[in-house]
Coordinates of C-alpha atoms in Angstrom, one line a residue:
Chain J
M201 CA 0.0 0.0 0.0
K202 CA 1.3 3.4 -1.0
T203 CA 0.4 6.9 0.0
I204 CA -0.9 8.7 -3.1
V205 CA -1.5 12.5 -3.0
I206 CA -3.9 13.7 -5.7
Q207 CA -4.2 17.4 -6.4
G208 CA -7.5 18.3 -8.1
L209 CA -10.6 16.2 -7.5
G210 CA -12.4 16.8 -10.8
E211 CA -13.4 14.1 -13.3
M212 CA -9.8 12.9 -14.0
G213 CA -8.3 13.2 -10.5
G214 CA -11.4 12.2 -8.6
S215 CA -11.9 9.1 -10.8
L216 CA -8.2 8.1 -10.3
A217 CA -8.7 8.5 -6.5
A218 CA -11.9 6.4 -6.5
A219 CA -10.3 3.6 -8.6
L220 CA -7.2 3.5 -6.3
Y221 CA -9.1 3.9 -3.0
H222 CA -9.1 0.3 -2.0
Q223 CA -5.5 -0.5 -2.8
H224 CA -3.7 2.7 -1.4
H225 CA -4.0 5.5 1.1
I226 CA -5.4 8.5 -0.9
I227 CA -4.8 12.1 0.3
G228 CA -6.9 14.5 -1.8
V229 CA -5.8 18.1 -2.3
D230 CA -8.3 20.7 -3.5
Q231 CA -8.8 24.4 -3.0
N232 CA -12.4 23.9 -2.0
T233 CA -13.0 22.3 1.5
D234 CA -16.6 21.4 0.5
I235 CA -15.2 19.2 -2.2
I236 CA -12.7 17.6 0.2
N237 CA -15.5 16.8 2.7
E238 CA -17.8 15.4 0.0
A239 CA -15.0 13.3 -1.4
C240 CA -14.3 11.8 2.0
A241 CA -17.9 11.1 2.6
K242 CA -18.2 9.4 -0.8
Q243 CA -15.1 7.3 0.0
I244 CA -13.2 8.7 -2.9
I245 CA -10.3 9.9 -0.6
H246 CA -9.2 8.8 2.9
E247 CA -8.2 12.3 3.9
G248 CA -7.9 15.7 2.4
T249 CA -6.3 19.2 2.7
T250 CA -6.2 22.5 0.8
N251 CA -2.4 22.6 1.4
L252 CA -0.3 20.4 -0.8
S253 CA 2.9 21.4 1.0
A254 CA 1.6 19.9 4.3
V255 CA 1.2 16.4 2.8
A256 CA 3.6 16.2 -0.2
G257 CA 6.4 14.8 2.1
K258 CA 4.3 11.7 2.9
A259 CA 3.7 10.8 -0.7
D260 CA 5.0 7.8 -2.7
V261 CA 3.2 9.2 -5.7
I262 CA 1.9 12.7 -6.4
I263 CA -0.7 13.0 -9.2
L264 CA -1.3 16.5 -10.6
A265 CA -4.8 16.6 -12.0
T266 CA -5.6 20.4 -12.2
P267 CA -5.7 22.7 -15.1
V268 CA -2.3 23.1 -16.9
S269 CA -1.6 26.5 -15.5
V270 CA -2.0 25.2 -11.9
I271 CA 0.2 22.1 -12.7
L272 CA 3.0 24.5 -13.8
S273 CA 3.0 26.4 -10.6
T274 CA 2.6 23.3 -8.5
I275 CA 5.7 21.8 -10.2
K276 CA 7.7 24.8 -9.1
T277 CA 6.4 24.5 -5.6
L278 CA 7.3 20.8 -5.4
G279 CA 10.8 21.7 -6.4
Q280 CA 11.2 23.6 -3.2
L281 CA 9.9 20.9 -0.8
V282 CA 11.6 18.0 0.8
L283 CA 9.9 14.9 -0.7
K284 CA 10.6 11.2 -0.3
D285 CA 13.7 9.9 -2.1
D286 CA 11.8 7.5 -4.3
V287 CA 8.7 9.8 -4.9
I288 CA 7.1 9.6 -8.4
I289 CA 5.3 12.7 -9.7
T290 CA 2.9 12.3 -12.6
D291 CA 0.2 14.5 -14.2
A292 CA -3.1 14.3 -16.0
G293 CA -2.8 17.7 -17.8
S294 CA -4.6 18.1 -21.1
T295 CA -1.6 19.5 -22.9
K296 CA 1.9 18.2 -22.3
Q297 CA 4.6 20.5 -23.9
S298 CA 4.7 23.2 -21.2
I299 CA 4.4 20.7 -18.4
F300 CA 7.4 18.6 -19.7
E301 CA 9.5 21.8 -20.1
Q302 CA 8.7 22.9 -16.6
A303 CA 9.3 19.5 -15.1
K304 CA 12.7 19.2 -16.8
I305 CA 13.8 22.6 -15.6
T306 CA 12.6 22.0 -12.0
F307 CA 13.5 18.3 -11.5
D308 CA 16.5 17.8 -13.8
Q309 CA 19.2 18.1 -11.2
Q310 CA 17.2 16.5 -8.5
Y311 CA 16.4 13.0 -7.2
I312 CA 12.7 13.5 -8.1
T313 CA 11.1 11.3 -10.8
F314 CA 8.6 12.9 -13.1
I315 CA 6.6 10.8 -15.6
G316 CA 3.9 12.4 -17.8
G317 CA 0.5 10.7 -17.8
H318 CA -2.1 10.9 -20.6
A319 CA -5.3 8.8 -20.5
M320 CA -7.5 8.7 -23.6
A321 CA -10.5 9.1 -21.2
G322 CA -12.8 11.8 -20.0
T323 CA -16.3 13.0 -20.9
Q324 CA -17.9 16.4 -21.5
N325 CA -18.7 16.4 -17.7
S326 CA -16.6 17.9 -14.9
G327 CA -16.3 18.2 -11.2
L328 CA -16.9 15.6 -8.4
D329 CA -20.3 14.6 -9.9
A330 CA -18.4 13.3 -12.9
V331 CA -16.2 11.0 -10.9
N332 CA -16.4 7.4 -12.1
P333 CA -14.2 4.6 -10.6
T334 CA -14.4 2.7 -13.9
L335 CA -13.5 5.7 -16.1
Y336 CA -10.1 4.3 -16.9
Q337 CA -11.1 0.6 -17.5
G338 CA -9.7 -0.6 -20.8
V339 CA -8.7 2.9 -21.8
P340 CA -5.3 3.6 -23.4
Y341 CA -3.1 5.4 -20.8
F342 CA 0.2 6.8 -22.0
L343 CA 3.1 7.0 -19.5
I344 CA 5.7 9.5 -20.9
P345 CA 9.2 9.5 -19.3
I346 CA 11.1 12.7 -19.6
D347 CA 14.6 11.4 -18.8
K348 CA 16.5 8.2 -18.0
Q349 CA 15.6 8.1 -14.4
S350 CA 12.0 8.7 -15.2
K351 CA 12.1 5.9 -17.8
Q352 CA 13.5 3.4 -15.2
N353 CA 10.5 4.1 -12.9
V354 CA 7.7 3.6 -15.4
P355 CA 7.2 -0.1 -14.4
E356 CA 6.9 1.0 -10.7
L357 CA 4.2 3.6 -11.6
K358 CA 2.3 1.1 -13.7
Q359 CA 2.3 -1.3 -10.8
I360 CA 1.0 1.2 -8.4
L361 CA -1.8 2.4 -10.7
Q362 CA -2.7 -1.1 -11.8
S363 CA -6.1 -1.2 -10.2
I364 CA -7.5 1.6 -12.4
G365 CA -7.6 -1.1 -15.2
A366 CA -6.1 1.1 -17.9
N367 CA -4.0 -0.2 -20.8
F368 CA -0.7 1.5 -20.0
T369 CA 1.7 2.2 -22.8
E370 CA 5.2 3.8 -22.4
I371 CA 5.9 6.3 -25.2
D372 CA 8.5 9.1 -25.5
T373 CA 7.5 12.8 -25.7
Q374 CA 8.1 13.1 -29.5
Q375 CA 6.1 9.9 -30.3
H376 CA 3.3 11.1 -28.0
D377 CA 3.1 14.5 -29.7
D378 CA 3.1 13.0 -33.2
L379 CA 0.5 10.4 -32.2
M380 CA -1.8 12.9 -30.6
A381 CA -1.4 15.2 -33.7
M382 CA -2.6 12.5 -36.0
I383 CA -5.3 10.7 -34.0
S384 CA -6.7 13.6 -32.1
D385 CA -5.6 17.1 -33.1
V386 CA -5.9 16.8 -36.9
P387 CA -9.3 15.0 -36.6
H388 CA -10.5 18.0 -34.6
I389 CA -9.2 20.4 -37.2
A390 CA -10.8 18.3 -40.0
A391 CA -14.2 18.5 -38.2
F392 CA -13.9 22.2 -37.3
A393 CA -13.0 23.0 -40.9
L394 CA -15.8 20.9 -42.4
V395 CA -18.4 22.8 -40.4
N396 CA -16.9 26.1 -41.4
A397 CA -16.8 25.1 -45.1
A398 CA -20.4 23.9 -45.0
V399 CA -21.6 27.2 -43.5
K400 CA -19.6 29.1 -46.1
Q401 CA -21.1 27.1 -48.9
L402 CA -24.6 26.5 -47.7
G403 CA -25.4 29.3 -45.2
D404 CA -26.8 29.0 -41.7
A405 CA -26.2 25.5 -40.1
Q406 CA -29.7 25.8 -38.5
V407 CA -31.1 25.6 -42.0
F408 CA -28.9 23.2 -44.0
G409 CA -28.6 21.1 -40.8
Q410 CA -32.2 19.9 -41.3
Y411 CA -31.0 17.9 -44.4
V412 CA -27.9 16.3 -43.0
A413 CA -27.7 12.6 -42.3
G414 CA -25.7 10.6 -39.8
G415 CA -22.5 10.8 -41.9
F416 CA -22.1 14.6 -41.6
K417 CA -23.2 14.5 -37.9
D418 CA -20.6 11.8 -37.0
T419 CA -17.8 13.4 -39.0
T420 CA -18.3 16.8 -37.4
R421 CA -19.4 15.7 -33.8
I422 CA -16.1 16.8 -32.3
A423 CA -16.4 20.3 -33.9
G424 CA -18.8 20.9 -31.0
S425 CA -15.9 20.7 -28.6
N426 CA -14.9 23.7 -26.5
A427 CA -13.1 26.2 -28.8
K428 CA -11.0 27.8 -26.0
V429 CA -9.8 24.4 -24.7
W430 CA -8.9 23.3 -28.3
T431 CA -7.1 26.5 -29.1
D432 CA -4.8 25.7 -26.1
I433 CA -4.4 22.1 -27.1
L434 CA -3.6 22.9 -30.8
L435 CA -1.1 25.7 -29.9
S436 CA 0.7 23.4 -27.5
N437 CA 1.5 20.9 -30.2
Q438 CA 2.0 23.2 -33.3
D439 CA 5.0 21.4 -35.0
S440 CA 3.6 17.9 -34.9
I441 CA 0.2 19.1 -36.0
V442 CA 1.5 21.1 -39.0
D443 CA 3.4 17.9 -40.2
S444 CA 0.3 15.7 -39.8
L445 CA -1.9 18.3 -41.4
H446 CA 0.3 18.2 -44.5
V447 CA 0.0 14.4 -44.7
Y448 CA -3.8 14.9 -44.4
T449 CA -4.1 17.5 -47.1
E450 CA -1.9 15.3 -49.4
A451 CA -4.3 12.4 -48.8
L452 CA -7.2 14.7 -49.7
K453 CA -5.3 15.9 -52.8
E454 CA -4.8 12.3 -54.0
I455 CA -8.5 11.6 -53.9
E456 CA -9.3 14.9 -55.6
I457 CA -6.8 14.2 -58.5
A458 CA -8.3 10.7 -59.0
L459 CA -11.8 12.2 -59.0
T460 CA -10.9 15.1 -61.3
N461 CA -9.3 12.7 -63.8
G462 CA -12.2 10.4 -63.6
N463 CA -9.7 7.7 -62.7
R464 CA -12.1 5.1 -61.4
L465 CA -9.4 2.4 -60.6
E466 CA -7.2 4.8 -58.7
L467 CA -10.2 6.4 -56.8
E468 CA -11.5 3.0 -55.8
A469 CA -8.0 1.9 -54.7
L470 CA -7.7 4.9 -52.4
L471 CA -11.2 4.5 -50.9
S472 CA -10.7 0.7 -50.5
R473 CA -7.5 1.2 -48.6
A474 CA -9.3 3.6 -46.2
Q475 CA -12.3 1.3 -45.9
D476 CA -10.1 -1.7 -45.1
S477 CA -8.1 0.2 -42.5
R478 CA -11.1 1.7 -40.8
Q479 CA -12.9 -1.7 -40.6
H480 CA -9.9 -3.2 -38.8
L481 CA -9.0 -0.2 -36.6
G482 CA -7.4 -1.4 -33.4
E483 CA -8.2 -5.1 -34.0
K484 CA -5.4 -7.3 -32.9
A485 CA -3.4 -8.3 -36.0
Chain M
M194 CA -56.4 5.3 -53.2
K195 CA -53.8 5.1 -56.0
T196 CA -52.1 2.1 -57.7
I197 CA -48.4 2.3 -57.0
V198 CA -45.9 0.0 -58.7
I199 CA -42.6 -0.4 -57.0
Q200 CA -39.7 -2.0 -58.8
G201 CA -37.1 -3.4 -56.4
L202 CA -38.2 -4.7 -52.9
G203 CA -34.9 -4.1 -51.0
E204 CA -34.6 -1.8 -48.0
M205 CA -35.6 1.4 -49.8
G206 CA -38.3 0.1 -52.1
G207 CA -39.7 -2.5 -49.6
S208 CA -39.9 0.1 -46.8
L209 CA -41.8 2.5 -49.1
A210 CA -44.2 -0.3 -50.0
A211 CA -44.7 -1.2 -46.3
A212 CA -45.3 2.4 -45.4
L213 CA -47.8 2.9 -48.2
Y214 CA -49.6 -0.4 -47.9
H215 CA -52.6 0.7 -45.9
Q216 CA -53.3 3.8 -48.1
H217 CA -52.7 2.5 -51.6
H218 CA -52.8 -0.6 -53.8
I219 CA -49.2 -1.7 -54.0
I220 CA -47.8 -3.8 -56.8
G221 CA -44.3 -5.1 -56.2
V222 CA -42.0 -5.9 -59.1
D223 CA -38.9 -8.0 -58.4
Q224 CA -36.8 -10.4 -60.5
N225 CA -37.0 -13.0 -57.6
T226 CA -40.4 -14.7 -57.2
D227 CA -39.5 -15.9 -53.7
I228 CA -39.1 -12.3 -52.6
I229 CA -42.5 -11.4 -54.2
N230 CA -44.2 -14.3 -52.3
E231 CA -42.6 -13.3 -49.1
A232 CA -43.5 -9.6 -49.5
C233 CA -47.1 -10.6 -50.1
A234 CA -47.1 -12.9 -47.1
K235 CA -45.6 -10.1 -44.9
Q236 CA -48.3 -7.6 -46.2
I237 CA -45.6 -5.4 -47.7
I238 CA -47.3 -5.6 -51.2
H239 CA -50.8 -6.5 -52.3
E240 CA -49.7 -8.3 -55.5
G241 CA -46.4 -8.9 -57.3
T242 CA -44.9 -9.8 -60.6
T243 CA -41.5 -10.2 -62.2
N244 CA -42.7 -8.4 -65.3
L245 CA -42.9 -4.6 -65.0
S246 CA -44.4 -4.2 -68.6
A247 CA -47.5 -6.3 -67.5
V248 CA -48.5 -3.9 -64.7
A249 CA -47.0 -0.5 -65.6
G250 CA -50.1 0.6 -67.5
K251 CA -52.2 0.3 -64.3
A252 CA -49.9 2.6 -62.3
D253 CA -50.7 6.1 -61.0
V254 CA -47.1 6.2 -59.6
I255 CA -44.1 4.0 -60.5
I256 CA -41.2 4.0 -58.1
L257 CA -37.9 2.7 -59.3
A258 CA -35.9 1.4 -56.4
T259 CA -33.3 -0.9 -58.0
P260 CA -29.5 -0.3 -58.5
V261 CA -28.8 2.7 -60.8
S262 CA -27.9 0.6 -63.9
V263 CA -31.3 -1.2 -63.7
I264 CA -33.1 2.1 -63.3
L265 CA -31.5 3.4 -66.5
S266 CA -32.6 0.4 -68.5
T267 CA -36.1 0.5 -66.9
I268 CA -36.6 4.2 -67.9
K269 CA -35.9 3.2 -71.5
T270 CA -38.4 0.3 -71.2
L271 CA -41.0 2.7 -69.7
G272 CA -40.6 5.1 -72.6
Q273 CA -41.8 2.3 -75.0
L274 CA -45.0 1.4 -73.0
V275 CA -48.5 2.9 -72.9
L276 CA -48.9 4.4 -69.4
K277 CA -51.7 6.4 -67.7
D278 CA -51.9 10.0 -68.9
D279 CA -51.2 11.4 -65.4
V280 CA -48.6 8.8 -64.3
I281 CA -45.8 10.0 -62.1
I282 CA -42.5 8.1 -62.2
T283 CA -40.0 8.6 -59.4
D284 CA -36.8 6.8 -58.3
A285 CA -34.8 6.0 -55.2
G286 CA -31.4 5.7 -57.0
S287 CA -28.3 6.3 -55.0
T288 CA -26.8 8.7 -57.6
K289 CA -28.8 11.1 -59.7
Q290 CA -26.9 12.6 -62.6
S291 CA -27.2 9.6 -65.1
I292 CA -30.8 8.9 -64.1
F293 CA -31.8 12.6 -64.7
E294 CA -30.0 12.6 -68.1
Q295 CA -31.8 9.4 -69.1
A296 CA -35.2 10.6 -67.9
K297 CA -34.8 13.8 -69.8
I298 CA -33.9 12.0 -73.0
T299 CA -36.7 9.4 -72.7
F300 CA -39.6 11.5 -71.3
D301 CA -38.9 15.0 -72.6
Q302 CA -41.3 15.0 -75.6
Q303 CA -43.7 12.7 -73.8
Y304 CA -46.7 13.3 -71.4
I305 CA -44.9 11.3 -68.7
T306 CA -43.9 13.1 -65.5
F307 CA -40.5 12.1 -63.9
I308 CA -39.6 13.5 -60.5
G309 CA -36.3 12.4 -58.9
G310 CA -36.5 11.2 -55.3
H311 CA -33.7 11.2 -52.7
A312 CA -34.4 10.2 -49.1
M313 CA -31.7 10.7 -46.5
A314 CA -32.4 7.3 -45.1
G315 CA -31.1 3.8 -45.3
T316 CA -28.8 1.6 -43.2
Q317 CA -26.0 -0.7 -43.9
N318 CA -28.6 -3.5 -44.3
S319 CA -30.2 -4.7 -47.5
G320 CA -32.9 -6.9 -48.8
L321 CA -36.4 -7.7 -47.6
D322 CA -35.1 -8.4 -44.1
A323 CA -34.1 -4.7 -43.9
V324 CA -37.6 -3.5 -44.7
N325 CA -39.0 -1.1 -42.1
P326 CA -42.3 0.8 -42.5
T327 CA -40.9 3.6 -40.3
L328 CA -37.6 4.0 -42.2
Y329 CA -38.7 7.3 -43.7
Q330 CA -40.4 8.8 -40.5
G331 CA -39.0 12.3 -40.0
V332 CA -36.4 11.9 -42.6
P333 CA -35.4 14.6 -45.2
Y334 CA -36.7 13.4 -48.6
F335 CA -35.8 15.5 -51.6
L336 CA -38.2 15.7 -54.6
I337 CA -36.3 16.9 -57.6
P338 CA -38.3 18.0 -60.7
I339 CA -36.4 17.8 -64.0
D340 CA -38.7 20.1 -66.0
K341 CA -41.7 22.4 -65.8
Q342 CA -44.4 19.6 -66.0
S343 CA -42.5 17.7 -63.4
K344 CA -42.3 20.7 -61.1
Q345 CA -46.1 21.1 -61.3
N346 CA -46.7 17.6 -60.2
V347 CA -44.5 17.7 -57.0
P348 CA -47.4 18.6 -54.7
E349 CA -49.4 15.6 -56.1
L350 CA -46.5 13.2 -55.5
K351 CA -46.0 14.6 -52.0
Q352 CA -49.7 14.0 -51.3
I353 CA -49.6 10.4 -52.5
L354 CA -46.5 9.6 -50.4
Q355 CA -47.6 11.4 -47.4
S356 CA -48.1 8.4 -45.2
I357 CA -44.4 7.5 -45.1
G358 CA -43.9 10.4 -42.8
A359 CA -40.9 12.0 -44.5
N360 CA -40.1 15.7 -44.5
F361 CA -40.4 16.4 -48.3
T362 CA -38.4 19.2 -49.7
E363 CA -38.5 20.3 -53.4
I364 CA -35.1 21.2 -54.7
D365 CA -33.7 21.6 -58.2
T366 CA -31.0 19.3 -59.7
Q367 CA -28.1 21.8 -59.3
Q368 CA -29.1 22.6 -55.7
H369 CA -29.4 18.9 -55.0
D370 CA -25.9 18.2 -56.4
D371 CA -24.3 21.1 -54.5
L372 CA -26.0 20.2 -51.2
M373 CA -25.0 16.5 -51.5
A374 CA -21.4 17.4 -52.3
M375 CA -21.1 19.4 -49.2
I376 CA -23.1 17.5 -46.6
S377 CA -22.4 13.9 -47.8
D378 CA -19.6 13.6 -50.5
V379 CA -17.0 15.8 -49.0
P380 CA -17.5 14.4 -45.5
H381 CA -16.9 11.0 -46.9
I382 CA -13.7 12.1 -48.7
A383 CA -12.6 13.9 -45.5
A384 CA -13.0 10.6 -43.6
F385 CA -11.4 8.4 -46.2
A386 CA -8.4 10.8 -46.4
L387 CA -8.0 11.0 -42.7
V388 CA -7.7 7.2 -42.4
N389 CA -5.2 7.1 -45.3
A390 CA -3.2 9.9 -43.7
A391 CA -3.1 8.2 -40.3
V392 CA -1.9 4.9 -41.8
K393 CA 0.8 6.8 -43.8
Q394 CA 2.0 8.6 -40.7
L395 CA 1.5 5.9 -38.0
G396 CA 1.6 2.6 -39.8
D397 CA -0.9 -0.3 -39.4
A398 CA -4.4 0.7 -38.3
Q399 CA -4.6 -2.5 -36.3
V400 CA -1.8 -1.1 -34.1
F401 CA -2.4 2.7 -33.8
G402 CA -6.1 2.0 -33.6
Q403 CA -5.6 0.6 -30.1
Y404 CA -4.8 4.2 -28.9
V405 CA -7.6 6.1 -30.6
A406 CA -10.4 7.6 -28.7
G407 CA -14.0 8.4 -29.7
G408 CA -13.1 11.5 -31.7
F409 CA -11.0 9.7 -34.3
K410 CA -13.6 6.9 -34.4
D411 CA -16.5 9.2 -35.0
T412 CA -14.7 11.4 -37.5
T413 CA -13.7 8.4 -39.6
R414 CA -16.8 6.2 -39.1
I415 CA -18.0 6.7 -42.7
A416 CA -14.6 5.7 -44.1
G417 CA -15.8 2.2 -43.4
S418 CA -18.4 2.7 -46.2
N419 CA -18.3 0.5 -49.3
A420 CA -15.5 1.8 -51.5
K421 CA -17.1 0.6 -54.8
V422 CA -20.4 2.3 -54.0
W423 CA -18.7 5.5 -53.1
T424 CA -16.5 5.5 -56.1
D425 CA -19.7 5.5 -58.2
I426 CA -21.3 8.2 -56.0
L427 CA -18.3 10.5 -56.2
L428 CA -17.8 10.1 -59.9
S429 CA -21.4 10.9 -60.5
N430 CA -21.1 14.3 -58.8
Q431 CA -17.6 15.4 -59.8
D432 CA -18.1 19.1 -60.5
S433 CA -20.0 20.0 -57.4
I434 CA -17.6 17.9 -55.3
V435 CA -14.5 19.6 -56.6
D436 CA -16.0 23.0 -55.8
S437 CA -17.0 22.0 -52.2
L438 CA -13.6 20.3 -51.7
H439 CA -11.9 23.6 -52.5
V440 CA -14.0 25.4 -49.9
Y441 CA -13.0 22.6 -47.4
T442 CA -9.3 22.8 -48.1
E443 CA -9.5 26.6 -47.8
A444 CA -11.1 26.2 -44.4
L445 CA -8.3 23.8 -43.4
K446 CA -5.7 26.3 -44.6
E447 CA -7.3 29.1 -42.5
I448 CA -6.9 27.1 -39.4
E449 CA -3.4 26.0 -40.4
I450 CA -2.2 29.6 -40.9
A451 CA -3.6 30.8 -37.6
L452 CA -1.9 27.9 -35.9
T453 CA 1.4 28.3 -37.7
N454 CA 1.4 32.1 -36.8
G455 CA 0.5 31.3 -33.2
N456 CA -2.4 33.7 -33.7
R457 CA -4.5 32.7 -30.7
L458 CA -7.3 35.2 -31.3
E459 CA -7.8 34.1 -34.9
L460 CA -7.5 30.4 -34.1
E461 CA -10.1 30.7 -31.4
A462 CA -12.4 32.7 -33.6
L463 CA -12.3 30.0 -36.3
L464 CA -12.9 27.2 -33.8
S465 CA -15.7 29.1 -32.0
R466 CA -17.5 29.7 -35.3
A467 CA -17.4 26.0 -36.0
Q468 CA -18.4 25.0 -32.5
D469 CA -21.3 27.3 -32.5
S470 CA -22.6 26.1 -35.9
R471 CA -22.2 22.5 -34.9
Q472 CA -24.0 22.9 -31.6
H473 CA -27.0 24.5 -33.4
L474 CA -27.0 22.2 -36.5
G475 CA -30.5 21.8 -37.8
E476 CA -32.1 23.5 -34.8
K477 CA -35.0 25.7 -35.9
A478 CA -33.9 29.3 -35.9

């Protein structure tokens, strides 16, 4: 049994606490004492405080599950404290680049291990009401070491977090950024752009939207995502996104050329390749 | 009560028959006598035949619900027959351009009224087992006149088909092609291209697919559509698609430029516009 300090008891942090509650001693940190009291009453945490500094020294693992801006200042704070020798700090921040940079600056010359965390989980909901102990079950969960020492401790962190039921995968920061660009960021851009193009071509979405079928709706569903959040996410992964976006526009161009030339064979080959890949997406080979 | 002849008792034609069965006298035409017998037994049609020519002269409405190639030859056949003076012929073909061309050639100098039909309905299923009398309930259903006489008869056809419960909208052929390009064809191309780009960038979809979340899956769902069918659909609406595809690639470029310049204000404005339109898609203004 380890002592795990979790800062931020929203959907991500609270669900981690709930899923780890029966294996470990969970200390919740939140700025709101009502939330701490409620989380104790609901058996999501064993104890709680508004003051991270008062409990950080007891922690085997510290999980930072607040907005990114708070994670950045918390990392600086943690750099000033005396922590356990073998402490592991990880995060659940929605963007990674600035967190990794700050962690490298703060912890590089120290004994402290920082491992980035990124679960492909989460809903549109937020706060303690969104807490769900099975949120991470079967979900891809990336562990992203930022240096050699951090890499050595990935198996230990996996072991400690085992009971959340996620599919942990170790991945380096560049691989992580490239993967997210292609499977998450570019699809969002594709969806946002498709809605903007349809409005430009057809006018008010309230009107043409009456005629759309499931295909348009599915393809653009994530265009309904929060624009402010996604502006932050996209700006934090600029380089990888621009690369992946070029691969995407080339793939569009290939189809356009085959179509313009009336090249049935080539067009069907391009569509078949996509159909086949989509139908076997994520199936074990 | 009218006499309605429906050729093709698959999902589209059979569901029309079933939805019209209690208001009209339905004669089913299919090349397979087993299907005719089954459709009679299931009270989808009142009578059936394999020979359209034997029953076409009785029809007030003839609905062509076979594959496009069969519709084209059936139109030629109908041009040779003696039909009722006020007969209305309509179709449920998956692509329109060649059908409209053939209908204009065959019926232009005749008394016969042809009105194109395009319901935004249908599933992945086919055949008599897919027949569903509520398939058209609340579904957008375009009626597409090809000449003045045809335009005059749209209200009459609406009236006759009323009991299927669809939302009928009259639209001209060019509007129809442009609308389909933007709300159906380009979304399919966007999805096919996104899968091809992801495979090019990340390798086998069976592997990277393990890491994707709902966003990628939704955005690419229609890339799993039949490549052969979509090759035909895209080639039959080339001009409108190329126009709409340019509007789409411009919308992508706008986002890319804002991102590359780190222009947060502009990027958030573009994403907000899409978010807002997507959230109000098809809502009555």
